[in-house]
XYZ file of C-alpha atoms in Angstrom:
667
model
C 8.346 -57.844 9.649
C 5.407 -60.225 9.964
C 4.720 -58.972 13.473
C 4.564 -55.367 12.293
C 2.320 -56.450 9.423
C -0.069 -58.181 11.808
C -0.065 -55.207 14.158
C -0.992 -52.921 11.283
C -4.193 -54.867 10.619
C -7.467 -53.679 12.018
C -9.593 -55.811 14.323
C -12.036 -56.624 11.527
C -9.215 -57.776 9.231
C -7.800 -60.023 11.945
C -11.198 -61.682 12.204
C -12.085 -61.877 8.522
C -8.854 -63.137 6.906
C -8.460 -66.388 8.926
C -12.176 -67.107 8.539
C -12.172 -66.765 4.742
C -8.908 -68.703 4.421
C -10.196 -71.571 6.582
C -13.540 -71.803 4.750
C -11.957 -71.832 1.276
C -9.295 -74.421 2.195
C -11.845 -76.662 3.920
C -14.162 -76.435 0.918
C -11.405 -77.289 -1.559
C -10.314 -80.332 0.462
C -13.794 -81.772 0.932
C -14.948 -80.936 -2.607
C -11.855 -82.585 -4.115
C -12.378 -85.747 -2.052
C -16.104 -85.781 -2.828
C -15.576 -85.320 -6.577
C -12.936 -88.069 -6.643
C -15.208 -90.538 -4.844
C -18.144 -89.607 -7.095
C -16.118 -90.154 -10.318
C -14.817 -93.485 -9.012
C -18.395 -94.492 -8.176
C -19.530 -93.522 -11.685
C -16.695 -95.618 -13.176
C -17.745 -98.633 -11.130
C -21.394 -98.088 -12.084
C -20.354 -97.955 -15.761
C -18.406 -101.221 -15.411
C -21.372 -102.909 -13.671
C -23.870 -101.633 -16.239
C -21.799 -102.728 -19.240
C -21.057 -106.074 -17.553
C -24.797 -106.724 -16.965
C -25.661 -105.749 -20.555
C -22.828 -107.861 -21.999
C -23.717 -110.857 -19.797
C -27.373 -110.671 -20.854
C -26.535 -110.441 -24.556
C -23.862 -113.109 -24.116
C -26.578 -115.461 -22.803
C -28.543 -114.882 -26.023
C -25.341 -115.599 -28.031
C -24.851 -119.108 -26.637
C -27.123 -120.752 -29.182
C -25.584 -118.858 -32.121
C -22.046 -119.776 -30.975
C -22.942 -123.422 -30.461
C -24.533 -123.659 -33.898
C -21.748 -121.632 -35.506
C -24.215 -119.005 -36.732
C -22.310 -115.694 -37.038
C -25.247 -114.061 -38.866
C -27.538 -114.561 -35.884
C -24.734 -113.530 -33.566
C -24.344 -110.230 -35.438
C -28.092 -109.643 -35.116
C -27.930 -110.310 -31.385
C -24.885 -108.037 -31.044
C -26.917 -105.217 -32.594
C -28.669 -104.979 -29.210
C -25.552 -103.110 -28.005
C -26.814 -100.078 -29.939
C -29.096 -99.468 -26.933
C -26.051 -97.991 -25.199
C -24.523 -95.193 -27.342
C -21.358 -95.213 -25.193
C -20.340 -98.656 -26.525
C -17.889 -98.204 -29.426
C -17.400 -101.799 -30.528
C -17.963 -105.395 -29.355
C -16.079 -108.421 -30.684
C -16.977 -112.076 -30.054
C -13.718 -114.033 -29.808
C -13.953 -117.817 -29.890
C -10.192 -118.004 -29.491
C -7.343 -115.527 -29.066
C -7.210 -114.479 -32.733
C -10.507 -115.440 -34.378
C -13.353 -112.854 -34.438
C -16.606 -114.827 -34.599
C -18.906 -111.758 -34.757
C -18.536 -108.028 -34.250
C -20.612 -104.954 -33.515
C -19.290 -101.483 -34.467
C -20.961 -98.196 -33.492
C -20.882 -96.172 -36.688
C -20.893 -92.893 -34.742
C -17.807 -93.849 -32.712
C -14.308 -94.417 -34.153
C -12.775 -97.859 -33.700
C -10.142 -97.970 -30.925
C -7.839 -100.861 -30.014
C -6.167 -101.303 -26.623
C -2.416 -101.561 -26.261
C -0.774 -104.870 -25.428
C -0.359 -103.917 -21.764
C -4.010 -102.828 -21.589
C -5.075 -106.129 -23.189
C -3.108 -108.080 -20.612
C -4.646 -106.176 -17.689
C -8.157 -106.440 -19.166
C -7.780 -110.236 -19.609
C -6.600 -110.593 -16.012
C -8.848 -108.069 -14.257
C -11.844 -108.070 -16.600
C -11.618 -104.370 -17.491
C -9.217 -101.429 -17.679
C -9.736 -97.691 -18.037
C -7.571 -95.853 -20.552
C -7.520 -92.098 -21.060
C -10.649 -91.985 -23.238
C -12.002 -95.550 -23.276
C -12.963 -98.518 -21.110
C -11.823 -101.936 -22.342
C -13.741 -104.951 -20.941
C -13.528 -108.708 -21.430
C -16.759 -110.601 -20.593
C -16.876 -114.414 -20.923
C -19.836 -116.121 -22.643
C -20.656 -119.153 -20.491
C -23.133 -121.926 -21.155
C -23.577 -124.670 -18.541
C -20.338 -123.627 -16.793
C -18.366 -123.866 -20.065
C -16.803 -120.743 -21.581
C -17.833 -120.638 -25.240
C -16.283 -117.318 -26.206
C -15.323 -113.884 -24.902
C -16.861 -110.482 -25.570
C -14.264 -107.732 -25.975
C -16.113 -104.474 -25.350
C -14.765 -100.970 -26.012
C -16.699 -98.172 -24.263
C -16.243 -94.430 -24.826
C -15.667 -92.322 -21.702
C -16.946 -89.082 -23.241
C -19.966 -89.066 -20.899
C -17.651 -89.560 -17.914
C -15.595 -86.569 -19.028
C -18.811 -84.543 -19.210
C -19.583 -85.600 -15.616
C -16.122 -84.378 -14.549
C -16.759 -81.051 -16.285
C -20.178 -80.705 -14.657
C -18.623 -81.586 -11.283
C -16.122 -78.783 -11.769
C -18.884 -76.333 -12.681
C -20.938 -77.344 -9.639
C -17.840 -76.930 -7.469
C -17.310 -73.429 -8.828
C -20.917 -72.536 -8.106
C -20.633 -73.991 -4.593
C -17.386 -72.090 -4.031
C -19.071 -68.882 -5.135
C -21.989 -69.596 -2.809
C -19.573 -70.378 0.027
C -17.693 -67.130 -0.557
C -20.986 -65.245 -0.502
C -21.903 -67.049 2.714
C -18.526 -66.079 4.180
C -19.163 -62.472 3.294
C -22.557 -62.775 4.958
C -20.910 -64.137 8.125
C -18.359 -61.331 7.939
C -21.193 -58.848 7.635
C -22.882 -60.335 10.692
C -19.582 -60.274 12.651
C -19.203 -56.640 11.748
C -22.742 -56.030 12.951
C -22.285 -58.006 16.170
C -18.720 -57.071 17.156
C -16.899 -54.443 15.134
C -19.746 -51.930 14.861
C -20.588 -51.953 18.611
C -16.894 -51.567 19.534
C -16.472 -48.721 17.050
C -19.680 -47.127 18.302
C -18.462 -47.417 21.883
C -15.112 -45.891 20.934
C -16.793 -42.941 19.176
C -19.102 -42.383 22.128
C -16.198 -42.315 24.589
C -14.348 -39.787 22.374
C -17.494 -37.623 22.334
C -17.714 -37.769 26.113
C -14.039 -36.849 26.554
C -13.721 -34.116 23.938
C -17.231 -32.769 23.326
C -18.973 -33.450 26.643
C -21.741 -35.385 24.886
C -23.521 -37.793 27.194
C -25.661 -39.862 24.811
C -26.198 -43.553 25.477
C -25.421 -46.202 22.882
C -28.306 -48.067 21.341
C -27.644 -51.804 21.335
C -28.088 -53.569 17.993
C -29.430 -56.753 19.606
C -30.674 -58.162 22.913
C -27.752 -60.615 23.251
C -26.090 -60.830 26.666
C -22.486 -61.143 25.523
C -19.358 -59.337 26.744
C -19.641 -56.495 24.218
C -23.240 -55.759 25.136
C -22.262 -55.975 28.809
C -19.561 -53.359 28.157
C -22.108 -51.163 26.386
C -24.475 -51.631 29.342
C -21.736 -50.424 31.677
C -21.083 -47.410 29.452
C -24.795 -46.641 29.247
C -25.050 -46.967 33.014
C -22.250 -44.460 33.383
C -23.966 -42.073 30.954
C -27.283 -42.509 32.751
C -25.699 -41.612 36.087
C -24.119 -38.524 34.536
C -27.444 -37.544 33.049
C -29.218 -38.189 36.323
C -26.852 -35.884 38.145
C -27.438 -33.211 35.527
C -31.181 -33.764 35.413
C -31.527 -33.300 39.181
C -30.336 -29.734 38.734
C -32.957 -29.024 36.047
C -35.673 -31.276 37.382
C -37.756 -28.661 39.158
C -38.013 -26.360 36.121
C -38.423 -28.928 33.316
C -40.466 -31.717 34.959
C -43.864 -30.623 33.627
C -42.528 -29.873 30.166
C -40.789 -33.243 29.966
C -43.908 -35.114 31.015
C -45.995 -33.338 28.420
C -43.393 -33.873 25.708
C -43.145 -37.555 26.633
C -46.922 -37.997 26.435
C -47.038 -36.236 23.067
C -44.190 -38.353 21.737
C -45.853 -41.599 22.832
C -49.139 -40.675 21.223
C -47.575 -39.458 17.972
C -45.067 -42.305 17.484
C -47.100 -45.324 18.557
C -48.084 -47.512 15.573
C -51.689 -47.976 16.675
C -54.199 -45.221 16.044
C -54.904 -43.579 19.442
C -58.049 -41.489 19.854
C -59.250 -39.746 22.998
C -63.028 -39.232 23.056
C -65.175 -37.295 25.542
C -68.430 -38.547 27.021
C -70.385 -37.104 24.075
C -68.414 -39.151 21.523
C -66.420 -36.177 20.225
C -62.736 -36.637 19.371
C -60.437 -34.555 21.551
C -57.010 -35.920 20.635
C -55.596 -38.179 17.891
C -52.093 -39.235 16.939
C -50.469 -39.252 13.501
C -51.246 -42.935 12.869
C -54.947 -42.070 12.550
C -54.305 -40.378 9.187
C -53.390 -43.760 7.630
C -56.689 -45.321 8.782
C -59.280 -42.604 8.266
C -59.952 -40.195 5.354
C -59.202 -37.148 7.540
C -56.104 -35.304 8.620
C -55.331 -35.230 12.345
C -56.457 -31.577 12.832
C -59.656 -32.230 10.845
C -60.590 -35.152 13.107
C -60.837 -33.058 16.244
C -64.407 -32.295 17.413
C -65.840 -34.830 14.934
C -68.101 -37.660 16.011
C -65.992 -40.765 16.653
C -68.591 -43.139 15.175
C -68.811 -41.178 11.912
C -65.037 -41.014 11.578
C -64.743 -44.810 11.854
C -67.757 -45.274 9.501
C -68.554 -48.903 10.494
C -70.581 -51.055 8.109
C -72.958 -52.066 10.933
C -73.375 -48.476 12.025
C -76.294 -48.859 14.461
C -74.827 -51.845 16.309
C -71.468 -50.081 16.745
C -73.166 -46.867 17.864
C -75.125 -48.725 20.562
C -71.971 -50.451 21.847
C -70.067 -47.133 21.754
C -72.768 -45.490 23.851
C -72.430 -48.184 26.513
C -68.640 -47.661 26.533
C -69.046 -43.883 26.897
C -71.400 -44.456 29.835
C -68.861 -46.763 31.506
C -71.052 -49.881 31.279
C -68.966 -51.797 28.716
C -65.555 -51.915 27.074
C -64.105 -52.774 23.678
C -61.731 -55.689 24.267
C -59.915 -56.465 20.989
C -63.195 -56.554 19.105
C -63.143 -56.643 15.296
C -65.111 -53.925 13.473
C -65.709 -53.861 9.712
C -65.614 -50.334 8.321
C -65.250 -48.385 5.075
C -61.697 -47.057 5.312
C -59.213 -45.320 3.055
C -58.380 -48.552 1.173
C -61.938 -49.880 0.946
C -63.458 -52.316 3.412
C -61.137 -52.679 6.386
C -61.178 -54.582 9.647
C -60.195 -52.664 12.801
C -59.306 -54.202 16.142
C -60.614 -51.850 18.846
C -59.556 -51.601 22.493
C -61.014 -48.993 24.878
C -59.622 -47.760 28.195
C -61.393 -45.216 30.419
C -59.504 -42.155 31.734
C -61.460 -41.513 34.941
C -59.606 -38.413 36.091
C -60.553 -36.582 32.892
C -63.898 -38.267 32.160
C -62.595 -39.389 28.781
C -62.136 -42.655 26.886
C -58.921 -43.731 25.132
C -59.435 -45.879 22.035
C -56.629 -47.854 20.367
C -57.364 -49.010 16.818
C -55.287 -51.331 14.640
C -55.902 -52.243 10.980
C -55.883 -56.054 10.983
C -57.352 -56.565 7.500
C -54.310 -58.348 6.109
C -53.791 -60.267 9.332
C -57.399 -61.509 9.304
C -57.127 -62.545 5.681
C -53.891 -64.359 6.441
C -55.518 -66.151 9.387
C -58.439 -67.220 7.207
C -56.035 -68.505 4.575
C -54.110 -70.391 7.236
C -57.339 -71.931 8.547
C -58.332 -72.896 4.996
C -54.892 -74.382 4.352
C -55.125 -76.318 7.625
C -58.522 -77.746 6.617
C -57.201 -78.711 3.188
C -54.136 -80.319 4.816
C -56.188 -82.255 7.363
C -58.962 -83.392 4.989
C -56.747 -84.226 1.996
C -57.155 -87.733 0.583
C -53.399 -87.814 0.025
C -51.222 -88.723 2.996
C -49.026 -85.743 3.904
C -45.889 -85.919 6.056
C -43.737 -82.908 7.026
C -40.160 -83.471 8.273
C -37.688 -80.950 9.636
C -34.097 -80.784 8.377
C -33.069 -83.391 10.977
C -35.645 -85.964 9.871
C -38.106 -85.494 12.753
C -41.823 -85.555 11.986
C -43.443 -82.139 12.469
C -46.903 -82.606 10.957
C -49.075 -85.410 9.567
C -52.684 -85.480 8.412
C -55.403 -88.018 9.078
C -54.828 -89.787 5.756
C -51.212 -90.527 6.775
C -52.297 -91.870 10.183
C -54.799 -94.177 8.472
C -52.157 -95.259 5.953
C -49.550 -96.217 8.559
C -51.994 -97.388 11.215
C -50.728 -95.157 14.044
C -52.253 -92.294 16.022
C -51.004 -88.753 15.539
C -49.710 -88.562 19.131
C -47.468 -91.580 18.483
C -45.949 -89.964 15.386
C -45.342 -86.247 16.024
C -41.786 -85.452 17.119
C -40.478 -88.933 16.338
C -37.555 -89.594 14.006
C -38.975 -90.913 10.745
C -36.968 -94.172 10.855
C -38.437 -95.064 14.264
C -41.962 -94.702 12.851
C -41.327 -96.291 9.451
C -39.097 -99.159 10.652
C -40.767 -101.809 8.486
C -41.377 -99.612 5.464
C -39.917 -100.858 2.189
C -37.961 -98.232 0.224
C -39.437 -95.247 2.109
C -36.349 -94.298 4.215
C -34.306 -91.609 2.524
C -31.978 -93.397 0.153
C -29.025 -92.051 -1.759
C -30.942 -91.391 -4.975
C -33.709 -89.501 -3.138
C -31.257 -87.327 -1.233
C -29.295 -86.626 -4.417
C -32.480 -85.656 -6.296
C -33.502 -83.342 -3.460
C -30.086 -81.685 -3.402
C -30.152 -81.116 -7.169
C -33.818 -80.457 -7.967
C -35.530 -80.129 -4.527
C -37.996 -82.848 -5.538
C -38.303 -86.581 -6.224
C -41.160 -88.858 -7.136
C -41.545 -92.580 -7.527
C -43.129 -95.708 -6.094
C -42.518 -97.558 -2.846
C -44.382 -99.642 -0.280
C -45.320 -98.707 3.289
C -46.126 -101.114 6.098
C -49.433 -100.565 7.943
C -48.710 -101.545 11.541
C -52.399 -101.885 12.428
C -53.541 -104.014 9.489
C -50.151 -105.810 9.179
C -50.094 -105.350 5.396
C -47.776 -103.650 2.905
C -49.420 -100.867 0.870
C -47.962 -99.686 -2.482
C -47.624 -95.911 -2.749
C -46.932 -93.185 -5.310
C -44.591 -90.755 -3.546
C -43.820 -87.089 -4.198
C -40.986 -85.755 -2.038
C -40.209 -82.018 -2.083
C -37.672 -79.950 -0.183
C -38.688 -76.458 0.983
C -35.803 -74.098 1.765
C -36.288 -70.817 3.628
C -34.627 -68.124 1.540
C -33.537 -66.177 4.627
C -32.591 -68.725 7.290
C -31.691 -71.511 4.776
C -33.561 -73.929 7.035
C -35.124 -76.763 5.084
C -38.176 -78.965 5.466
C -39.224 -82.040 3.537
C -42.826 -82.554 2.422
C -43.914 -86.073 1.479
C -47.175 -86.649 -0.433
C -48.265 -90.289 -0.636
C -51.136 -91.801 -2.664
C -52.397 -95.353 -2.174
C -52.105 -97.182 -5.520
C -53.212 -100.596 -4.260
C -56.130 -100.669 -6.705
C -53.852 -99.773 -9.630
C -51.347 -102.507 -8.712
C -54.165 -105.028 -8.278
C -55.555 -104.108 -11.703
C -52.089 -104.545 -13.225
C -51.727 -107.922 -11.494
C -55.114 -109.127 -12.743
C -54.331 -107.881 -16.260
C -51.039 -109.829 -16.191
C -52.829 -112.968 -14.975
C -55.492 -112.585 -17.675
C -52.888 -112.378 -20.466
C -50.300 -114.919 -19.276
C -50.222 -118.693 -18.926
C -50.073 -119.779 -15.276
C -47.875 -122.825 -15.976
C -45.163 -121.478 -18.286
C -45.648 -117.746 -17.534
C -45.658 -117.136 -21.291
C -48.232 -114.798 -22.860
C -51.472 -116.623 -23.634
C -53.928 -116.676 -26.547
C -55.599 -113.392 -25.458
C -52.223 -111.615 -25.399
C -51.388 -113.041 -28.850
C -54.689 -111.776 -30.289
C -54.178 -108.291 -28.795
C -50.601 -108.201 -30.109
C -51.539 -109.230 -33.645
C -54.530 -106.850 -33.716
C -52.248 -103.992 -32.742
C -49.561 -104.900 -35.299
C -51.964 -105.602 -38.156
C -53.985 -102.419 -37.594
C -50.909 -100.177 -37.786
C -49.180 -99.178 -41.062
C -46.033 -101.250 -41.433
C -43.224 -101.531 -43.964
C -41.727 -104.856 -42.910
C -42.826 -108.504 -43.015
C -43.664 -110.571 -39.919
C -43.445 -114.343 -39.516
C -45.866 -116.452 -37.425
C -44.467 -119.843 -36.325
C -47.057 -122.413 -35.128
C -45.111 -124.892 -32.946
C -46.515 -128.267 -31.822
C -44.531 -130.716 -29.691
C -43.875 -134.211 -31.067
C -44.204 -137.089 -28.578
C -45.667 -135.021 -25.748
C -48.782 -137.220 -25.422
C -46.498 -140.186 -24.802
C -44.745 -138.254 -22.006
C -48.052 -137.482 -20.278
C -49.262 -141.057 -20.628
C -45.972 -142.605 -19.510
C -44.705 -140.288 -16.782
C -47.790 -138.411 -15.626
C -49.028 -134.867 -15.909
C -46.652 -133.528 -13.217
C -43.584 -134.390 -15.319
C -45.463 -133.283 -18.423
C -45.967 -129.852 -16.877
C -42.244 -129.624 -16.073
C -41.453 -130.532 -19.689
C -43.702 -127.697 -20.898
C -41.928 -125.263 -18.576
C -38.488 -126.318 -19.865
C -39.673 -126.131 -23.485
C -40.992 -122.586 -22.842
C -37.552 -121.500 -21.613
C -35.872 -123.092 -24.642
C -38.254 -121.263 -26.960
C -37.446 -117.931 -25.306
C -33.710 -118.623 -25.709
C -34.146 -119.573 -29.368
C -35.846 -116.390 -30.621
C -34.591 -112.825 -30.828
C -35.053 -110.168 -28.185
C -37.864 -108.345 -30.062
C -39.798 -111.539 -30.872
C -42.585 -112.965 -28.686
C -43.466 -116.548 -27.726
C -46.992 -117.503 -26.560
C -48.693 -120.680 -25.425
C -52.087 -121.344 -27.010
C -53.095 -124.535 -25.186
C -51.650 -127.929 -24.311
C -48.413 -128.418 -26.223
C -49.173 -125.735 -28.876
C -47.017 -122.594 -28.998
C -46.923 -119.617 -31.365
C -43.871 -117.403 -31.968
C -44.195 -114.059 -33.785
C -40.930 -112.920 -35.384
C -40.953 -109.204 -36.116
C -39.374 -107.868 -38.265
C -38.323 -110.402 -40.920
C -35.253 -109.357 -42.893
C -34.462 -112.552 -44.811
C -36.135 -115.930 -45.270
C -32.917 -117.689 -44.294
C -32.832 -116.023 -40.854
C -36.371 -117.261 -40.110
C -35.503 -120.795 -41.197
C -32.390 -120.634 -39.006
C -34.513 -119.616 -35.998
C -37.000 -122.409 -36.765
C -34.236 -124.996 -37.006
C -32.692 -123.635 -33.819
C -36.038 -124.130 -32.039
C -36.299 -127.699 -33.339
C -32.711 -128.528 -32.326
C -33.036 -126.992 -28.844
C -36.331 -128.755 -28.091
C -35.040 -132.101 -29.381
C -32.239 -132.116 -26.790
C -32.921 -134.763 -24.064
C -34.508 -133.489 -20.835
C -33.535 -135.051 -17.497
C -36.357 -134.875 -14.924
C -36.114 -136.945 -11.741
C -33.777 -139.421 -13.428
C -35.940 -139.843 -16.530
C -34.402 -138.975 -19.908
C -37.322 -137.513 -21.834
C -37.275 -136.891 -25.582
C -39.705 -134.570 -27.332
C -39.522 -132.843 -30.688
C -41.214 -129.998 -32.491
C -43.013 -129.495 -35.792
C -43.330 -125.923 -37.040
C -45.640 -124.246 -39.527
C -44.657 -120.792 -40.814
C -46.867 -118.067 -42.258
C -45.401 -114.749 -43.511
C -47.527 -111.634 -43.005
C -46.461 -109.140 -45.619
C -46.818 -105.376 -45.186
C -49.869 -105.285 -47.490
C -51.431 -108.492 -46.110
C -55.020 -107.913 -44.819
C -55.614 -111.482 -43.675
C -57.484 -111.735 -40.361
C -55.878 -113.083 -37.189
C -57.864 -116.323 -37.194
C -56.915 -116.936 -40.828
C -53.238 -116.259 -40.082
C -53.219 -118.774 -37.211
C -55.182 -121.268 -39.302
C -52.689 -121.049 -42.168
C -49.729 -121.463 -39.791
C -51.570 -124.429 -38.175
C -52.094 -126.056 -41.590
C -48.392 -125.633 -42.374
C -47.561 -127.259 -39.025
C -49.735 -130.267 -39.884
C -47.883 -130.526 -43.178
C -44.675 -130.807 -41.144
C -46.316 -133.570 -39.081
C -47.388 -135.411 -42.221
C -43.912 -135.105 -43.782
C -42.209 -136.821 -40.853
C -42.168 -134.296 -37.995
C -39.187 -132.368 -36.666
C -39.173 -129.833 -39.484
C -40.462 -126.416 -40.513
C -42.956 -125.935 -43.353
C -43.738 -122.567 -44.960
C -47.377 -121.969 -45.902
C -46.557 -119.044 -48.203
C -42.872 -119.204 -49.086
C -41.367 -115.804 -49.892
C -37.923 -115.708 -51.462
C -37.544 -111.947 -51.900
C -38.402 -109.337 -49.284
C -39.006 -105.697 -50.142
C -37.719 -103.175 -47.601
């Protein structure tokens, strides 16, 4: 039965069905594997991202856990709102006690099952149907203080799966269309010639028609060879028949052939006598000149063309008519049917008839295109941006002078090379996964990287724009890379950072503090800020006893402790010597500010071990609250906080004094 079914199929069906089946099956297999690997990669990326976020916030929690400060811990946990996928986070100091907790109000609370808890404790995370459960330890000095139990919603991952399915459907549709295109080409290359050959043979057998078959392409395959053999057979039959009629029809055939050539050729052909009168013209002349073919006969050739430089053309035409010159693809501007046109003129004498044959072609669009290409080439070559053109295999096709200067190589050493062999020491420029993915999705990518100049032996920062150009017909692709040198921008950023940061502690300096306070005080605000003026107790003794080198190390350690003691949105600056200023913004309650101040004092008062020396320093803090309606200047604010700090010094050091105590805050 199956054999009869196969025999009943046509040749085209026997070719098309296996092809379509193979393409669809191959696509489904590879797309399924690719989607699975992509989803697994996204899961791992989610685990890594949440783990990094939880570890960073857990580091900020160490002080709150050590000082048993759940209020501060809850404030720190609020940083998890930066990731909307996180449903809840619990800080567990032991198996049953919840020290602090964060709950996303937009996400329902979900608890893992006992088996999921066990796996999460052992492995660190587990994926359920709709959620990811993670357990991240909070470690301080290699001691586990608590554990963060994080619940993450997988709704975004489900959206990725849905989008993957949609993309697969689109790709499948495109692949089916491509298969139909291939089928169409197979029909054009194989089925149609065979069918045409079959019809021609039937015509020869039954109707005595001896017409040759016109080949669809110039390919030298077996089918075209078979058609050549058939055409050869037809030609021999026609030759035998034509020999019988040759004597009678030879002159008529020659005349008909000449008329056909003149009338069907695309160029305008004009035969002119020695007086410049038109004797013969083909049909193509009607599209160039404002005359019909019969009306052109006996007219002056120069007036029919109507050149803009009439006298110069007439003089050259006279020399051609006298046999002393020729038109050899010369360009003539003339007023044609469509306005100003450019004709390419070629002349050929016909000595046996004392006539001249002129061939004219309208090259107006071609000339304009050539000028545009020349202009584009000049723009490409003289562009200040470095331009690199790659083929779909990654080989360099074109570069401009700016690129050669940027990389320090000559054009001859670059063209035709694989881009990795030219950019071997380039940082981040080789096509990475994110660039290739962006090109496949959006056909463009932009960002920053650094390129290595092999002549100057330096690394140059660049702003890159990478675009993919796809030919709509051949589907061949090219990659265009535009690169701009941003060395001056990076240097300006570096100098600006140096100008606003302390070189010893890397904290923002006095200039940064002034800019920050000017910006905050000049803007309308609804909340209160707190300025803490911090001065170290006993630091002069450290410098005098152990030297400035150890004193500098103490300042660096104190700077790190200050950064660990404040919240994520607060800033810490170093004014000079052992004076620091912390700006706490916003201030919710007075108690939270006092807690932060006491935390700073406690952290700084911890002994510091440097090169075997146990060093003790303390801190005195003055606090000034800047209310929302406070118009005090920056210098006055710092002066008030400084006065409060001196009050702390006078009262015995190691404490925080408020210059303007505020018990109630208005929100």
